[in-house]
Coordinates of C-alpha atoms and ligand atoms in Angstrom, one line a residue:
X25 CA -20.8 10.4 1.8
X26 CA -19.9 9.8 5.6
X27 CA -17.4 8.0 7.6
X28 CA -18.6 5.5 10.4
X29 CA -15.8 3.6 12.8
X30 CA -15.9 -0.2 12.0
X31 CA -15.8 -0.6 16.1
X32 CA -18.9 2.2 16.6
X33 CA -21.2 2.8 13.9
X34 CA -22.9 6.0 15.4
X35 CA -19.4 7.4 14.2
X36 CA -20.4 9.7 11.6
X37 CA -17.7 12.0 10.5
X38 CA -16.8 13.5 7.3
X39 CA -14.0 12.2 4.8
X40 CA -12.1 15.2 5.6
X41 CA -12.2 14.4 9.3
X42 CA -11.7 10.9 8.2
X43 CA -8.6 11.9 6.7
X44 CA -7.2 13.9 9.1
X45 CA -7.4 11.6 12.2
X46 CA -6.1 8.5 10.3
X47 CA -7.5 6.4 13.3
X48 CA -10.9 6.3 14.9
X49 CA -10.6 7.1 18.9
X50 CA -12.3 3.5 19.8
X51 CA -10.1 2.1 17.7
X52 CA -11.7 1.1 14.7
X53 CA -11.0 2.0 11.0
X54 CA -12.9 4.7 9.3
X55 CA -15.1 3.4 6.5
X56 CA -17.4 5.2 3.8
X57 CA -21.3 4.7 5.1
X58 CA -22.4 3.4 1.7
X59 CA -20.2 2.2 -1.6
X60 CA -21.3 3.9 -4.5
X61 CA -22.0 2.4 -7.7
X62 CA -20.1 2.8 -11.2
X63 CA -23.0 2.8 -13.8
X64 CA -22.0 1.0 -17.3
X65 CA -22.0 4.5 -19.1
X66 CA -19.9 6.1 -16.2
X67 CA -17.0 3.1 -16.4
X68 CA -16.9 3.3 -20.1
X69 CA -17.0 6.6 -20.2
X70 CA -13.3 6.5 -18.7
X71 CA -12.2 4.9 -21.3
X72 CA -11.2 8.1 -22.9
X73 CA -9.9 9.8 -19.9
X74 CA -6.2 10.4 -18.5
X75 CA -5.5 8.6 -14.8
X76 CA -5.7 11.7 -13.2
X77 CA -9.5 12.0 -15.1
X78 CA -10.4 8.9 -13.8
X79 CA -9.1 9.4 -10.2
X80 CA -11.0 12.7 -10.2
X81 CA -14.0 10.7 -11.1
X82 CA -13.5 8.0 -8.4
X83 CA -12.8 11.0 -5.4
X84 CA -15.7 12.6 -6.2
X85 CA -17.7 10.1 -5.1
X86 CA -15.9 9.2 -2.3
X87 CA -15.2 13.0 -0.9
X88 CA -18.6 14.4 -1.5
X89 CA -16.8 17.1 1.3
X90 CA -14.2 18.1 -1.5
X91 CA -15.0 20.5 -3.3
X92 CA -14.8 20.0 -7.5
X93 CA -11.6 22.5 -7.6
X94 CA -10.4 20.6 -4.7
X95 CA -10.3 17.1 -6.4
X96 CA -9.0 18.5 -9.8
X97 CA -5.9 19.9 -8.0
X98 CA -4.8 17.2 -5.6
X99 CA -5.1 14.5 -8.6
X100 CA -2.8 16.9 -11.0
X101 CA -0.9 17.6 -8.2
X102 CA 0.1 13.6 -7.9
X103 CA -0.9 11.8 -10.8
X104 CA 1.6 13.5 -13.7
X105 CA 4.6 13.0 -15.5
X106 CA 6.7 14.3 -13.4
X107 CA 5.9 12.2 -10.3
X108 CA 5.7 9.1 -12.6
X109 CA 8.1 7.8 -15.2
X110 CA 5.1 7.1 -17.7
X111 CA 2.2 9.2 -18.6
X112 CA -0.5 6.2 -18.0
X113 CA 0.8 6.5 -14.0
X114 CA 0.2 2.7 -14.1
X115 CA 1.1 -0.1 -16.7
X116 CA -0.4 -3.0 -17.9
X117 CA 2.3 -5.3 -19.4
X118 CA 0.9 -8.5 -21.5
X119 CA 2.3 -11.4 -20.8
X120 CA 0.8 -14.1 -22.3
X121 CA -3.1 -14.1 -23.7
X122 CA -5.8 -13.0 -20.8
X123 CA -2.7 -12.9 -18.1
X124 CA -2.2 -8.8 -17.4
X125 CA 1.1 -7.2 -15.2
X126 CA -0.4 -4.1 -13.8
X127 CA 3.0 -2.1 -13.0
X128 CA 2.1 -0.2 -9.7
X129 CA 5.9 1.1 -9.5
X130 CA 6.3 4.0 -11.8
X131 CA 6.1 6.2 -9.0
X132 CA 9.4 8.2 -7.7
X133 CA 10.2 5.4 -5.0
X134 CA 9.5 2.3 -7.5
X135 CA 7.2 0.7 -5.6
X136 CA 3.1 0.5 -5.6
X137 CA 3.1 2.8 -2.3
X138 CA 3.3 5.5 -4.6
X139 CA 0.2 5.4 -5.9
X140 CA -1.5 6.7 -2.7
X141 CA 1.7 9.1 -1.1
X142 CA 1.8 11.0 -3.7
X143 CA -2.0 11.8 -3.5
X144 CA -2.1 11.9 0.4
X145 CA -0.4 15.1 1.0
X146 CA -2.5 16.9 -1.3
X147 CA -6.0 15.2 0.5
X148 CA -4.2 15.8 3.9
X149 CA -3.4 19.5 3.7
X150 CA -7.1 19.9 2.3
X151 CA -8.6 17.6 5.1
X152 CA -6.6 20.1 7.6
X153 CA -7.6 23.0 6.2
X154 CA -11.5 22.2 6.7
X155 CA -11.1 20.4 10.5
X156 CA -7.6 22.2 11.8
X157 CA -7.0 25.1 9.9
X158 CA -3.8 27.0 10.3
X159 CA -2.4 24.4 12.0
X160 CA 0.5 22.8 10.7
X161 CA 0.9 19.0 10.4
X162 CA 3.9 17.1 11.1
X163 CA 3.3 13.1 9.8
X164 CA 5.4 10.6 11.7
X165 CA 6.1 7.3 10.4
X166 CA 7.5 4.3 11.7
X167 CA 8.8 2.5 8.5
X168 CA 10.0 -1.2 7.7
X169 CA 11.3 0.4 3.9
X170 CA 8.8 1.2 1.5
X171 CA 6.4 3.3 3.1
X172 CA 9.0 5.5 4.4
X173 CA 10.7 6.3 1.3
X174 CA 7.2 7.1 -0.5
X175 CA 5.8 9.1 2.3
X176 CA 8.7 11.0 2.1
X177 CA 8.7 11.8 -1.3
X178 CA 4.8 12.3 -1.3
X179 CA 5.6 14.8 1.4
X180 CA 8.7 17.4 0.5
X181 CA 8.7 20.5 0.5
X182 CA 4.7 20.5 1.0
X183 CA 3.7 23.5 2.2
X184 CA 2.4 23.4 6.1
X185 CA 3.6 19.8 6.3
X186 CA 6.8 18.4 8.0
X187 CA 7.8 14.6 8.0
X188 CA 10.1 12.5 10.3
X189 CA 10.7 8.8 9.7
X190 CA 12.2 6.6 12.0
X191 CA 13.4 3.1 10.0
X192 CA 15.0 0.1 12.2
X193 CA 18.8 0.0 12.1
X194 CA 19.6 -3.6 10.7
X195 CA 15.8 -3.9 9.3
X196 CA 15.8 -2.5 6.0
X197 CA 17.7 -3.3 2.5
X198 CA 21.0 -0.9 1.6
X199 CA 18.8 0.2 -1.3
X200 CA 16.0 1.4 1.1
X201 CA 18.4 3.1 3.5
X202 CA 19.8 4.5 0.9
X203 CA 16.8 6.4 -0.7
X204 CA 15.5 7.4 3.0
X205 CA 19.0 8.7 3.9
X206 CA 19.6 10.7 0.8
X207 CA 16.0 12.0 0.4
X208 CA 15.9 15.6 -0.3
X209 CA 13.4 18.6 1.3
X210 CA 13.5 21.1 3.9
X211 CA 10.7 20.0 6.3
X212 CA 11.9 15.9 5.8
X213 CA 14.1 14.4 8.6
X214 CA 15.1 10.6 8.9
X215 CA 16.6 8.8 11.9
X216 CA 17.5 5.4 12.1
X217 CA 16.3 3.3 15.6
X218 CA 18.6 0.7 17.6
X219 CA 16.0 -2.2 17.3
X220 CA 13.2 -3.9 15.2
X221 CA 10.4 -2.6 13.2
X222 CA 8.1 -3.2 16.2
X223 CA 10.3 -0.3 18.0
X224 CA 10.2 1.8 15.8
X225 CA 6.4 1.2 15.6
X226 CA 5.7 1.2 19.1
X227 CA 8.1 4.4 19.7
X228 CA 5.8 6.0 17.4
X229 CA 2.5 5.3 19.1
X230 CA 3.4 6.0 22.1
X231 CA 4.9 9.7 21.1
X232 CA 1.2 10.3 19.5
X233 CA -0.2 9.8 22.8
X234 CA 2.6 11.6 25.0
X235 CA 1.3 14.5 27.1
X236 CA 4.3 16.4 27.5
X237 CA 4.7 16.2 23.6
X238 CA 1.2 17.0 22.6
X239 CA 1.6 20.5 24.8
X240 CA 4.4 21.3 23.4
X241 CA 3.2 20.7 19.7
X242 CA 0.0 22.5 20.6
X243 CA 2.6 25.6 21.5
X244 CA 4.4 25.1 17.8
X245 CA 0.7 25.2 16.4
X246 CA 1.6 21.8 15.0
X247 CA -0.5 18.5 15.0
X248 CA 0.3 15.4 14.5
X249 CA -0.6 12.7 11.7
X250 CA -0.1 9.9 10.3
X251 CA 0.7 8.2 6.4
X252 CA 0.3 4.2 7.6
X253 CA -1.8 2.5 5.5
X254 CA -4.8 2.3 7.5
X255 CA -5.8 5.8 6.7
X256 CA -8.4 6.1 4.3
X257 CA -6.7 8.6 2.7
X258 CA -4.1 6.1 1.7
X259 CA -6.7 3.7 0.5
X260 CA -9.2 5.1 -1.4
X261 CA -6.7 6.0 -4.3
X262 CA -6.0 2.5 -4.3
X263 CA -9.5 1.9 -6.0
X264 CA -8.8 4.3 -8.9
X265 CA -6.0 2.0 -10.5
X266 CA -8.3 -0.8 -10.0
X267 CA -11.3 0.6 -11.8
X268 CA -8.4 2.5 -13.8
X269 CA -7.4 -1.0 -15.3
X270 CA -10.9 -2.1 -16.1
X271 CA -11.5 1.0 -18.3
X272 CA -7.8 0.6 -19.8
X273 CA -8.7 -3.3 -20.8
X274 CA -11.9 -2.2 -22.4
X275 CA -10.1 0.7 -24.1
X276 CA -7.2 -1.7 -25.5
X277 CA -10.3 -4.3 -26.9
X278 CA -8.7 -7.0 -24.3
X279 CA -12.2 -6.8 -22.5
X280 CA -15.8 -5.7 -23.1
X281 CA -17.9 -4.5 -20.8
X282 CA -19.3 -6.7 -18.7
X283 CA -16.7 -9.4 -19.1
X284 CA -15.2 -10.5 -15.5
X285 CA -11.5 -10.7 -14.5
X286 CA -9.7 -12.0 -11.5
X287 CA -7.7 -10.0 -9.5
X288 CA -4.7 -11.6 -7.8
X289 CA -2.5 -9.8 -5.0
X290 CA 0.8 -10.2 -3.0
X291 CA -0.8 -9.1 0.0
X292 CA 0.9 -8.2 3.7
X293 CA -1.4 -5.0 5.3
X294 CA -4.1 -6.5 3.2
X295 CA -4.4 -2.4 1.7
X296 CA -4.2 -3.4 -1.9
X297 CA -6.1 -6.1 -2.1
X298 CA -9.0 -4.4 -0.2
X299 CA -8.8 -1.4 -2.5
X300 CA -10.1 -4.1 -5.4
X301 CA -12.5 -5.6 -3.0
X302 CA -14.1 -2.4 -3.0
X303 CA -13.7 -1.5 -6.8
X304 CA -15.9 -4.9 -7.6
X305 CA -18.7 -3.7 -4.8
X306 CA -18.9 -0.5 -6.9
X307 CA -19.6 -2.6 -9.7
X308 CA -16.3 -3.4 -11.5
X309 CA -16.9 -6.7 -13.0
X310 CA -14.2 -8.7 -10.9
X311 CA -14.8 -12.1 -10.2
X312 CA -12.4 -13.7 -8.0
X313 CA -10.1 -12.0 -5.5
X314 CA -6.8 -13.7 -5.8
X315 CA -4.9 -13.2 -2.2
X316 CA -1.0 -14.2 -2.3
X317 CA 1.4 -14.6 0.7
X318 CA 4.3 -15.4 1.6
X319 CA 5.7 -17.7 4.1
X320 CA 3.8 -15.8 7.1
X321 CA 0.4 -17.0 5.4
X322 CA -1.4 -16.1 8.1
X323 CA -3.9 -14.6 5.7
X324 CA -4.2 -18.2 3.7
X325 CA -5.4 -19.7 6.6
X326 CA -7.5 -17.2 7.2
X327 CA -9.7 -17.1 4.3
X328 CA -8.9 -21.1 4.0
X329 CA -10.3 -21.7 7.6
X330 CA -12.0 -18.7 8.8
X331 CA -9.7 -18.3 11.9
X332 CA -6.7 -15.9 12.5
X333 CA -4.1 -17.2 14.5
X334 CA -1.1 -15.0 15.2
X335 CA 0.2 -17.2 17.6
X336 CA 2.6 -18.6 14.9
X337 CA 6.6 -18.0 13.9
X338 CA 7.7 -14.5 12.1
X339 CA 9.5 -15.1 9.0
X340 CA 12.0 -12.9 7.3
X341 CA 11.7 -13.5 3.6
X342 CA 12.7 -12.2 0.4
X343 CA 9.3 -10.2 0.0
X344 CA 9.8 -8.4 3.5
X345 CA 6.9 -6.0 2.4
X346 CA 4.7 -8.7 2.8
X347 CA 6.4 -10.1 6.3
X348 CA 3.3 -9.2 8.4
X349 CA 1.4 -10.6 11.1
X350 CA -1.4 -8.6 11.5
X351 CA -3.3 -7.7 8.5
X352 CA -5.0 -4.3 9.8
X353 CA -7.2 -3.4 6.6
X354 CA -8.9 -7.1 7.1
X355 CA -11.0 -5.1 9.8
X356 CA -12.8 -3.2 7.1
X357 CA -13.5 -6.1 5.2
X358 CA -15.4 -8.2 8.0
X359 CA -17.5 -4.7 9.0
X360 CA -18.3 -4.8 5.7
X361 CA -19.2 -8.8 5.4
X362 CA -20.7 -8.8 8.8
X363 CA -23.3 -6.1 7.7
X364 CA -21.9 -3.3 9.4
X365 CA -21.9 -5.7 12.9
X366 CA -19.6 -3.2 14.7
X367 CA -20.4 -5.4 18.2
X368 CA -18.9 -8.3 16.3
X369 CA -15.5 -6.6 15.1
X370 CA -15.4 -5.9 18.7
X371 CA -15.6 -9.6 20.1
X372 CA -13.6 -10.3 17.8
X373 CA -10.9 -7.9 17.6
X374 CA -10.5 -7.8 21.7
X375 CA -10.3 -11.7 21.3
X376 CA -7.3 -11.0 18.9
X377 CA -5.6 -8.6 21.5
X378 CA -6.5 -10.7 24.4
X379 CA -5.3 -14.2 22.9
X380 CA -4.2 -13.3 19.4
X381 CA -6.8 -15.1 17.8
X382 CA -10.4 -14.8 16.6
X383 CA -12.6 -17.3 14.2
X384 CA -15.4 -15.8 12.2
X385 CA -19.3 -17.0 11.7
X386 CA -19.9 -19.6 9.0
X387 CA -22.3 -16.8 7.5
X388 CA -18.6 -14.7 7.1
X389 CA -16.6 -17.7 5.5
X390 CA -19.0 -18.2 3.2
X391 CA -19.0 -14.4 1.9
X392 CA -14.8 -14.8 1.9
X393 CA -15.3 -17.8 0.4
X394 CA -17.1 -16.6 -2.1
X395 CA -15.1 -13.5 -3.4
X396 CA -11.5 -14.6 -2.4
X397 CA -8.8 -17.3 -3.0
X398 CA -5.6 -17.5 -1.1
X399 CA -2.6 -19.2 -1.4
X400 CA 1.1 -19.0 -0.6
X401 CA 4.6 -19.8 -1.6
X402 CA 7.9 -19.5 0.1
X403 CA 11.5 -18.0 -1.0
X404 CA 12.5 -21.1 -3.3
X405 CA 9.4 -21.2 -5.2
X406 CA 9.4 -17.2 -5.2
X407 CA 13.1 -17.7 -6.8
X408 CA 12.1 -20.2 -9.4
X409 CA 8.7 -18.3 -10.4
X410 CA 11.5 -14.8 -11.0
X411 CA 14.2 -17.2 -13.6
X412 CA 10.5 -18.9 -15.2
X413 CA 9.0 -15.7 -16.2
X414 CA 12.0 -14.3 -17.4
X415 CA 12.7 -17.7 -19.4
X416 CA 9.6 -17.9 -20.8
X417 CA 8.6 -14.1 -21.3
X418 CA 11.9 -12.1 -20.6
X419 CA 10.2 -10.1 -18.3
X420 CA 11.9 -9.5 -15.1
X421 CA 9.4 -8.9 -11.7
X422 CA 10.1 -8.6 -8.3
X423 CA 10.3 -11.3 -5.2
X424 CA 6.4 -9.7 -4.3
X425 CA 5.4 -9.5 -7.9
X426 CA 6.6 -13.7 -7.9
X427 CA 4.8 -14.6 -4.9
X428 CA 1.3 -13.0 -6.9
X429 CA 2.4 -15.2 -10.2
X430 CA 3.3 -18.7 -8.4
X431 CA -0.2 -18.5 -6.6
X432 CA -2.1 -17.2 -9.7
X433 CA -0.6 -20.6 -11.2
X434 CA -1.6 -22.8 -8.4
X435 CA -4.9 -21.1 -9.0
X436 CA -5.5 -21.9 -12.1
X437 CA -4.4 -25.1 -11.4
X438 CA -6.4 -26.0 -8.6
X439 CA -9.4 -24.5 -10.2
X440 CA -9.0 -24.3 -13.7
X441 CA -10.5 -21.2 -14.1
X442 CA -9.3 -19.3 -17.0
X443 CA -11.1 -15.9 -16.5
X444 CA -8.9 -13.3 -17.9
X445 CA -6.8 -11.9 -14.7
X446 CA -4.7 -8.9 -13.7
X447 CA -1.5 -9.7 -11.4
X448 CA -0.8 -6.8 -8.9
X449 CA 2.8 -5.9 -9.3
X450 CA 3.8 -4.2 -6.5
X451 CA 7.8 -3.3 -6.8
X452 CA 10.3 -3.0 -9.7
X453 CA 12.9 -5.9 -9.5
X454 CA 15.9 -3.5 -9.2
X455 CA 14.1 -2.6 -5.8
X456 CA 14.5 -5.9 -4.2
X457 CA 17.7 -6.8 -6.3
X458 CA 20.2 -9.3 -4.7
X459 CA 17.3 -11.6 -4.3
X460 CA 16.3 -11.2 -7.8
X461 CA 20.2 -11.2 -9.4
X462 CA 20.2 -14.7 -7.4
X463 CA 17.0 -16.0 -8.7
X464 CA 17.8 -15.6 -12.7
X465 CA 21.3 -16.7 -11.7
X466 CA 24.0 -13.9 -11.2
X467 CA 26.2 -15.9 -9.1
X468 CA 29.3 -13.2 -9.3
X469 CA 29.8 -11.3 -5.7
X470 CA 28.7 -7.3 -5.3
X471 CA 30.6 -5.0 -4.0
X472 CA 27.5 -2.8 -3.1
X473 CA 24.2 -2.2 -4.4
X474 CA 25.2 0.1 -7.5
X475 CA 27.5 -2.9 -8.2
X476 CA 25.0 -5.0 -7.9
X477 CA 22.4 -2.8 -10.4
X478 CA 25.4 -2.8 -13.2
X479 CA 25.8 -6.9 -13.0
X480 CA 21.5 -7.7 -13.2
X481 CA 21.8 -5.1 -15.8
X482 CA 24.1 -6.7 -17.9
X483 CA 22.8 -10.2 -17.1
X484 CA 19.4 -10.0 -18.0
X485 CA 19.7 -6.5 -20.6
X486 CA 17.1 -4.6 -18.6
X487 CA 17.5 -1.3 -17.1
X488 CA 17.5 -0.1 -13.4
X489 CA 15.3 2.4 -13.1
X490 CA 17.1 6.8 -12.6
X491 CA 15.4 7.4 -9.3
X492 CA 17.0 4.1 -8.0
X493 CA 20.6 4.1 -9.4
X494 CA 20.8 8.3 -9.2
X495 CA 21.2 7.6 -5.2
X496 CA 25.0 7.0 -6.3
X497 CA 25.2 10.2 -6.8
X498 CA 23.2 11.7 -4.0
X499 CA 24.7 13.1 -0.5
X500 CA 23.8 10.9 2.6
X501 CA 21.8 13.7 4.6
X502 CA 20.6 11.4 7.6
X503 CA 23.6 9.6 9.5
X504 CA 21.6 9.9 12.8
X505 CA 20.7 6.7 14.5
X506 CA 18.5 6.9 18.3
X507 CA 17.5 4.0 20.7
X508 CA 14.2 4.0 21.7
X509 CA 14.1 5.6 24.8
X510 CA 15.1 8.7 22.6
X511 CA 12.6 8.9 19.9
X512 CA 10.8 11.5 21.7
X513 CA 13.4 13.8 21.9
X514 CA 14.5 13.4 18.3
X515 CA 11.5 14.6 17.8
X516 CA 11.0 17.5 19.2
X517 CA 14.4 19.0 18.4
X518 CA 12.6 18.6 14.7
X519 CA 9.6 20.3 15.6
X520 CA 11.9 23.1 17.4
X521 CA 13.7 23.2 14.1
X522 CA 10.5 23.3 12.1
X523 CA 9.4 25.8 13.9
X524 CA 12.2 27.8 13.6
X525 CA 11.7 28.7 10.0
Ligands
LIG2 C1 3.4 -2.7 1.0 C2 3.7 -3.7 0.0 C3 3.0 -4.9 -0.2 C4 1.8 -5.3 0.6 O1 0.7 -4.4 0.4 P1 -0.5 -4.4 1.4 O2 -1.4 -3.3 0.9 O3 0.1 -4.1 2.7 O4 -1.2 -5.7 1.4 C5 3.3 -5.8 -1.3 N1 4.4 -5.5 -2.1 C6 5.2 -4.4 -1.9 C7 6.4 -4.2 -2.7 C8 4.9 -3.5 -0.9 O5 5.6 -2.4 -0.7

């Protein structure tokens, strides 16, 4: 299996290469050069099998470059129990009949990011060592919470591999700055930036592209990579828990094979929601693709309409991993919808960087319209949905997890489609929890989060989880804050201290 760019498809790379670049040079997304198929006997065949089996099974077909050994030891390496807080990785919570909770947040940073960061490491330092070998690898990320934390944890202590995350000042919750700024390792380094995400972002890019950098990286015999969710390396492990689930359904006699469900989504990069899009191309049986946003529901009118429109207000919500503007991973999904038209994804992706907008072909809205639904809700209804299924079930989700339940509702209510259906949850609630304490009701004031963790405790009787309420305990080892102007420097005092040892 080979890699092609969604913007040139005489790319033809491996998934190693793939892997290790993160980006195409044109600019386009790498993407695998056929989908392979799950035959009925090899799906129900992991019925039996641990997640780490089943991930091995899925890699394999993806990284026909890796070898067998390879596989096996970067799925034990990340899928185990002492990365996750259960042995099934992920959990499927029943709520009512035919409605399934997969719990993507049993990772060390409590949120679904884990599933791919603790694998990405592992398929990183291989990918080096067949394309750059000997060369050491230094990620940076440019963080608005969750991705930093996980990519720091998927990254400590991993031999050949430093990490350094800059994370906006005011931009991210006390909980968030909390894990980044206590996060243990000896090639990790945090820094806060003076600004928005976008500076943090930007400062980021432009130090992958800076000359005077580069040279002196080439002298540390360092390269540079990155953990953002367009890698491919960061999605394909996002199709194991999908195909993962299926097995898991038939295994628990909720399904049989053959039987469809609908997958529904709270969607921002559009990573997650892609990673199922694939799954039912392989041959899951998934029927409809459920896409829920937020208040920036860009990606509603997108699918609704068939144009994307960025020229539009930013909101900051209560799901802030879903506060996006430009859905990156939707570029795989129209090379893929446009039959591999890579001169199309060009029109239309210059048109978006030129005017911030681009409508597809009626041919293209049909395909969307036949595989996906969207909908949105806003912070009110995202509240209500929190004290409703707690009322009615006394289980206790997120503000992302909500926004995926409130427009699962208006689904079946729109539609009235009652195809069994699995609801992507994306965080645990203690992750996100002044919004949530607020939604069932705590109305006493916190004095700071760990406060705040001991009053939703004690009001609803469920637990925060250790890795989030053992930060209490933890040193802060990152106090440093830089403007923009002096991200580049921050960085190379790190890789001068990398170096060093
Ligand atoms: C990143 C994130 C999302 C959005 O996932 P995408 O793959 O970017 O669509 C949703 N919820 C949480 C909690 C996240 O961290």
């Amino acid at each position: 299996m080979n890699y092609k760019s969604t913007r040139d498809k005489n790319v033809n790379i491996t998934a190693a290469e793939a892997i290790s670049k993160g980006l195409s040079a044109d600019g386009g997304l790498f993407v695998p050069d056929s989908i392979p198929q799950l035959s009925k006997e090899k799906l129900c065949a992991m019925c039996d099998m641990t997640y780490a089996e089943r991930a091995y099974e899925i890699f394999r077909l993806f990284l026909s470059d890796f070898t067998d050994d390879e596989i096996r030891y970067c799925v034990n390496g990340a899928y185990n129990d002492k990365n996750f807080a259960t042995d099934n990785i992920a959990e499927i919570s029943h709520l009512l009949s035919g409605t399934y909770i997969l719990e993507l947040w049993h990772g060390p940073t409590c949120a679904f990011k884990d599933m791919a960061l603790q694998i990405l490491p592992y398929l990183l330092t291989c990918s080096a060592k067949k394309t750059v070998d000997g060369k050491k690898i230094m990620i940076l990320v440019a963080t608005s919470g969750d991705t930093g934390k996980a990519a720091l944890e998927g990254f400590k202590d991993v031999e050949g591999t430093s990490i350094m995350v800059f994370y906006p000042e005011d931009g991210v919750s006390n909980m968030q700055k909390r894990q980044m700024t206590t996060q243990a390792g000896s090639n990790v380094n945090v820094s806060a930036v003076v600004g928005n995400f976008d500076d943090c972002q930007n400062g980021v890019k432009a130090i992958f592209t800076d000359k005077e950098i580069l040279s002196k990286l080439e002298k540390a015999n360092t390269v540079f990579s990155s953990a953002n969710s367009i890698n491919w390396g960061r999605l394909a492990p996002q199709i194991v828990y999908y195909v993962s689930t299926y097995a898991q359904l038939i295994k628990d006699k909720e399904i049989e094979y053959g039987e469809k469900i609908n997958v529904c989504v709270p969607t921002g990069n559009f990573g997650n929601i892609l990673a199922a899009y694939y799954a039912k191309c392989m041959g899951v049986p998934i029927a409809k693709l459920i896409c829920a946003s937020n208040k920036n529901n860009i990606l509603t009118d997108f699918i609704n309409t068939g144009v994307y429109d960025r020229n539009r207000d930013f909101y900051t919500t209560i799901s802030p991993s879903m506060d996006i503007l430009i859905s990156s991973n939707l570029e795989r999904l129209l090379y893929h919808l446009t039959d591999e038209n890579d001169a199309l994804i060009n029109e239309w992706f210059n048109s978006l960087k030129a005017s911030g907008r681009y409508e597809v072909n009626d041919t293209v809205k049909q395909r969307i319209s036949e595989s996906f639904f969207a909908g949105w809700c806003d912070d009110n209804e995202t509240k209500q949905t929190i004290k409703k299924v707690f009322d009615e079930y006394g289980y206790l989700c997120d503000t992302h997890t909500a926004v995926a339940y409130k427009v699962y509702e208006d689904y079946k209510k729109a539609t009235g489609d009652n195809t069994k259906t699995v609801i992507a949850s994306t965080a645990n609630p203690y992750k996100f929890g002044y919004a949530v304490y607020d939604a069932v009701g705590g109305n006493e004031e916190c004095a700071d989060e760990f406060d705040l963790i001991a009053k939703l405790e004690k009001l609803t009787g469920t637990q925060c989880p250790k890795a989030l309420s053992d930060t209490k305990n933890k040193a802060i080892r990152f106090t440093g804050s830089v403007t923009k102007e002096d991200m580049p420097s921050a960085v190379l005092d790190f890789v001068k201290e990398q170096g060093a040892d």
